[in-house]
């Protein structure tokens, strides 16, 4: 890989999601327990979900203010945001079809 000038370009070249909004078909592998978080002085609830893409790469995604009625093993078309968080990249589910 050559002519890369940013981390975002590198992530795109090697097939990882860069910052921004993405839509992809992913397979649900695990549903986490509900939790609580704080952001910008506000509290919220969330549920973590683990998905795998067609290349076998696993992603942990958070759905805030509720939970989703999903079934492990099923494929879902997911729209999600990728942002930089305290411990690396954070994936937040926006919608699922």
mmCIF file with all atom_site columns, C-alpha atoms in Angstrom:
data_model
loop_
_atom_site.group_PDB
_atom_site.id
_atom_site.type_symbol
_atom_site.label_atom_id
_atom_site.label_alt_id
_atom_site.label_comp_id
_atom_site.label_asym_id
_atom_site.label_entity_id
_atom_site.label_seq_id
_atom_site.pdbx_PDB_ins_code
_atom_site.Cartn_x
_atom_site.Cartn_y
_atom_site.Cartn_z
_atom_site.occupancy
_atom_site.B_iso_or_equiv
_atom_site.pdbx_formal_charge
_atom_site.auth_seq_id
_atom_site.auth_comp_id
_atom_site.auth_asym_id
_atom_site.auth_atom_id
_atom_site.pdbx_PDB_model_num
ATOM 1  C CA . UNK A 1 1  ? 0.000   0.000   0.000  1.00 0.00 ? 1  UNK A CA 1
ATOM 2  C CA . UNK A 1 2  ? 1.464   3.305   -1.043 1.00 0.00 ? 2  UNK A CA 1
ATOM 3  C CA . UNK A 1 3  ? 0.465   6.944   -1.375 1.00 0.00 ? 3  UNK A CA 1
ATOM 4  C CA . UNK A 1 4  ? -1.484  6.940   1.902  1.00 0.00 ? 4  UNK A CA 1
ATOM 5  C CA . UNK A 1 5  ? -1.663  10.327  3.600  1.00 0.00 ? 5  UNK A CA 1
ATOM 6  C CA . UNK A 1 6  ? -4.075  9.660   6.472  1.00 0.00 ? 6  UNK A CA 1
ATOM 7  C CA . UNK A 1 7  ? -5.317  6.944   8.799  1.00 0.00 ? 7  UNK A CA 1
ATOM 8  C CA . UNK A 1 8  ? -8.733  7.192   7.167  1.00 0.00 ? 8  UNK A CA 1
ATOM 9  C CA . UNK A 1 9  ? -7.248  6.409   3.742  1.00 0.00 ? 9  UNK A CA 1
ATOM 10 C CA . UNK A 1 10 ? -5.354  3.451   5.205  1.00 0.00 ? 10 UNK A CA 1
ATOM 11 C CA . UNK A 1 11 ? -8.505  2.077   6.863  1.00 0.00 ? 11 UNK A CA 1
ATOM 12 C CA . UNK A 1 12 ? -10.372 2.375   3.549  1.00 0.00 ? 12 UNK A CA 1
ATOM 13 C CA . UNK A 1 13 ? -7.553  0.617   1.635  1.00 0.00 ? 13 UNK A CA 1
ATOM 14 C CA . UNK A 1 14 ? -7.406  -2.370  3.997  1.00 0.00 ? 14 UNK A CA 1
ATOM 15 C CA . UNK A 1 15 ? -11.185 -2.709  4.237  1.00 0.00 ? 15 UNK A CA 1
ATOM 16 C CA . UNK A 1 16 ? -11.856 -1.250  7.689  1.00 0.00 ? 16 UNK A CA 1
ATOM 17 C CA . UNK A 1 17 ? -14.528 1.342   8.295  1.00 0.00 ? 17 UNK A CA 1
ATOM 18 C CA . UNK A 1 18 ? -13.325 4.935   8.526  1.00 0.00 ? 18 UNK A CA 1
ATOM 19 C CA . UNK A 1 19 ? -14.974 7.776   10.428 1.00 0.00 ? 19 UNK A CA 1
ATOM 20 C CA . UNK A 1 20 ? -18.498 8.593   9.281  1.00 0.00 ? 20 UNK A CA 1
ATOM 21 C CA . UNK A 1 21 ? -21.730 6.789   8.481  1.00 0.00 ? 21 UNK A CA 1
ATOM 22 C CA . UNK A 1 22 ? -21.767 3.397   6.751  1.00 0.00 ? 22 UNK A CA 1
ATOM 23 C CA . UNK A 1 23 ? -24.362 0.827   5.690  1.00 0.00 ? 23 UNK A CA 1
ATOM 24 C CA . UNK A 1 24 ? -23.485 -2.863  5.326  1.00 0.00 ? 24 UNK A CA 1
ATOM 25 C CA . UNK A 1 25 ? -24.935 -6.355  5.677  1.00 0.00 ? 25 UNK A CA 1
ATOM 26 C CA . UNK A 1 26 ? -23.537 -8.000  8.823  1.00 0.00 ? 26 UNK A CA 1
ATOM 27 C CA . UNK A 1 27 ? -24.248 -11.224 10.726 1.00 0.00 ? 27 UNK A CA 1
ATOM 28 C CA . UNK A 1 28 ? -25.159 -10.968 14.418 1.00 0.00 ? 28 UNK A CA 1
ATOM 29 C CA . UNK A 1 29 ? -22.936 -13.206 16.571 1.00 0.00 ? 29 UNK A CA 1
ATOM 30 C CA . UNK A 1 30 ? -23.653 -12.029 20.126 1.00 0.00 ? 30 UNK A CA 1
ATOM 31 C CA . UNK A 1 31 ? -25.995 -9.800  22.142 1.00 0.00 ? 31 UNK A CA 1
ATOM 32 C CA . UNK A 1 32 ? -24.527 -8.112  25.223 1.00 0.00 ? 32 UNK A CA 1
ATOM 33 C CA . UNK A 1 33 ? -26.174 -7.068  28.455 1.00 0.00 ? 33 UNK A CA 1
ATOM 34 C CA . UNK A 1 34 ? -27.785 -3.621  28.768 1.00 0.00 ? 34 UNK A CA 1
ATOM 35 C CA . UNK A 1 35 ? -25.580 -0.937  30.306 1.00 0.00 ? 35 UNK A CA 1
ATOM 36 C CA . UNK A 1 36 ? -25.469 2.729   31.272 1.00 0.00 ? 36 UNK A CA 1
ATOM 37 C CA . UNK A 1 37 ? -23.169 5.474   30.020 1.00 0.00 ? 37 UNK A CA 1
ATOM 38 C CA . UNK A 1 38 ? -22.553 9.223   30.227 1.00 0.00 ? 38 UNK A CA 1
ATOM 39 C CA . UNK A 1 39 ? -21.778 11.608  27.390 1.00 0.00 ? 39 UNK A CA 1
ATOM 40 C CA . UNK A 1 40 ? -21.787 15.412  27.363 1.00 0.00 ? 40 UNK A CA 1
ATOM 41 C CA . UNK A 1 41 ? -23.183 15.447  30.899 1.00 0.00 ? 41 UNK A CA 1
ATOM 42 C CA . UNK A 1 42 ? -26.143 13.235  30.006 1.00 0.00 ? 42 UNK A CA 1
ATOM 43 C CA . UNK A 1 43 ? -26.786 9.618   30.936 1.00 0.00 ? 43 UNK A CA 1
ATOM 44 C CA . UNK A 1 44 ? -28.066 7.011   28.508 1.00 0.00 ? 44 UNK A CA 1
ATOM 45 C CA . UNK A 1 45 ? -28.754 3.284   28.289 1.00 0.00 ? 45 UNK A CA 1
ATOM 46 C CA . UNK A 1 46 ? -27.244 1.021   25.653 1.00 0.00 ? 46 UNK A CA 1
ATOM 47 C CA . UNK A 1 47 ? -26.941 -2.566  24.497 1.00 0.00 ? 47 UNK A CA 1
ATOM 48 C CA . UNK A 1 48 ? -23.813 -3.939  22.792 1.00 0.00 ? 48 UNK A CA 1
ATOM 49 C CA . UNK A 1 49 ? -24.068 -6.229  19.784 1.00 0.00 ? 49 UNK A CA 1
ATOM 50 C CA . UNK A 1 50 ? -21.300 -8.148  18.021 1.00 0.00 ? 50 UNK A CA 1
ATOM 51 C CA . UNK A 1 51 ? -21.457 -8.583  14.269 1.00 0.00 ? 51 UNK A CA 1
ATOM 52 C CA . UNK A 1 52 ? -19.174 -10.174 11.699 1.00 0.00 ? 52 UNK A CA 1
ATOM 53 C CA . UNK A 1 53 ? -18.761 -9.020  8.099  1.00 0.00 ? 53 UNK A CA 1
ATOM 54 C CA . UNK A 1 54 ? -18.326 -11.153 4.977  1.00 0.00 ? 54 UNK A CA 1
ATOM 55 C CA . UNK A 1 55 ? -14.528 -11.179 5.518  1.00 0.00 ? 55 UNK A CA 1
ATOM 56 C CA . UNK A 1 56 ? -14.850 -12.540 9.063  1.00 0.00 ? 56 UNK A CA 1
ATOM 57 C CA . UNK A 1 57 ? -13.960 -9.248  10.771 1.00 0.00 ? 57 UNK A CA 1
ATOM 58 C CA . UNK A 1 58 ? -15.863 -8.797  14.045 1.00 0.00 ? 58 UNK A CA 1
ATOM 59 C CA . UNK A 1 59 ? -17.325 -5.459  15.149 1.00 0.00 ? 59 UNK A CA 1
ATOM 60 C CA . UNK A 1 60 ? -18.825 -4.513  18.488 1.00 0.00 ? 60 UNK A CA 1
ATOM 61 C CA . UNK A 1 61 ? -21.586 -1.965  18.043 1.00 0.00 ? 61 UNK A CA 1
ATOM 62 C CA . UNK A 1 62 ? -23.646 -0.043  20.543 1.00 0.00 ? 62 UNK A CA 1
ATOM 63 C CA . UNK A 1 63 ? -27.345 0.762   20.268 1.00 0.00 ? 63 UNK A CA 1
ATOM 64 C CA . UNK A 1 64 ? -28.317 3.594   22.612 1.00 0.00 ? 64 UNK A CA 1
ATOM 65 C CA . UNK A 1 65 ? -31.564 4.232   24.466 1.00 0.00 ? 65 UNK A CA 1
ATOM 66 C CA . UNK A 1 66 ? -33.040 0.790   24.101 1.00 0.00 ? 66 UNK A CA 1
ATOM 67 C CA . UNK A 1 67 ? -32.474 -2.632  22.680 1.00 0.00 ? 67 UNK A CA 1
ATOM 68 C CA . UNK A 1 68 ? -33.254 -4.258  19.361 1.00 0.00 ? 68 UNK A CA 1
ATOM 69 C CA . UNK A 1 69 ? -35.282 -7.402  18.731 1.00 0.00 ? 69 UNK A CA 1
ATOM 70 C CA . UNK A 1 70 ? -32.543 -9.301  16.843 1.00 0.00 ? 70 UNK A CA 1
ATOM 71 C CA . UNK A 1 71 ? -31.711 -12.997 16.495 1.00 0.00 ? 71 UNK A CA 1
ATOM 72 C CA . UNK A 1 72 ? -28.144 -14.342 16.710 1.00 0.00 ? 72 UNK A CA 1
ATOM 73 C CA . UNK A 1 73 ? -27.096 -15.890 13.394 1.00 0.00 ? 73 UNK A CA 1
ATOM 74 C CA . UNK A 1 74 ? -29.292 -13.654 11.214 1.00 0.00 ? 74 UNK A CA 1
ATOM 75 C CA . UNK A 1 75 ? -27.993 -11.149 8.661  1.00 0.00 ? 75 UNK A CA 1
ATOM 76 C CA . UNK A 1 76 ? -29.027 -7.508  9.006  1.00 0.00 ? 76 UNK A CA 1
ATOM 77 C CA . UNK A 1 77 ? -28.540 -4.394  6.888  1.00 0.00 ? 77 UNK A CA 1
ATOM 78 C CA . UNK A 1 78 ? -27.161 -1.941  9.415  1.00 0.00 ? 78 UNK A CA 1
ATOM 79 C CA . UNK A 1 79 ? -26.540 1.788   9.166  1.00 0.00 ? 79 UNK A CA 1
ATOM 80 C CA . UNK A 1 80 ? -23.981 2.852   11.769 1.00 0.00 ? 80 UNK A CA 1
ATOM 81 C CA . UNK A 1 81 ? -21.688 5.715   12.685 1.00 0.00 ? 81 UNK A CA 1
ATOM 82 C CA . UNK A 1 82 ? -17.971 5.310   13.335 1.00 0.00 ? 82 UNK A CA 1
ATOM 83 C CA . UNK A 1 83 ? -16.428 7.878   15.682 1.00 0.00 ? 83 UNK A CA 1
ATOM 84 C CA . UNK A 1 84 ? -13.242 8.205   17.693 1.00 0.00 ? 84 UNK A CA 1
ATOM 85 C CA . UNK A 1 85 ? -13.828 7.394   21.339 1.00 0.00 ? 85 UNK A CA 1
ATOM 86 C CA . UNK A 1 86 ? -11.732 7.251   24.465 1.00 0.00 ? 86 UNK A CA 1
ATOM 87 C CA . UNK A 1 87 ? -10.471 3.728   23.740 1.00 0.00 ? 87 UNK A CA 1
ATOM 88 C CA . UNK A 1 88 ? -10.367 3.734   19.930 1.00 0.00 ? 88 UNK A CA 1
ATOM 89 C CA . UNK A 1 89 ? -13.103 3.630   17.336 1.00 0.00 ? 89 UNK A CA 1
ATOM 90 C CA . UNK A 1 90 ? -16.724 3.415   18.480 1.00 0.00 ? 90 UNK A CA 1
ATOM 91 C CA . UNK A 1 91 ? -19.515 1.960   16.342 1.00 0.00 ? 91 UNK A CA 1
ATOM 92 C CA . UNK A 1 92 ? -23.041 3.225   17.046 1.00 0.00 ? 92 UNK A CA 1
ATOM 93 C CA . UNK A 1 93 ? -26.055 1.652   15.342 1.00 0.00 ? 93 UNK A CA 1
ATOM 94 C CA . UNK A 1 94 ? -28.383 4.206   13.751 1.00 0.00 ? 94 UNK A CA 1
ATOM 95 C CA . UNK A 1 95 ? -30.893 1.851   12.103 1.00 0.00 ? 95 UNK A CA 1
ATOM 96 C CA . UNK A 1 96 ? -31.413 -1.764  11.072 1.00 0.00 ? 96 UNK A CA 1
ATOM 97 C CA . UNK A 1 97 ? -33.465 -3.164  8.191  1.00 0.00 ? 97 UNK A CA 1
#
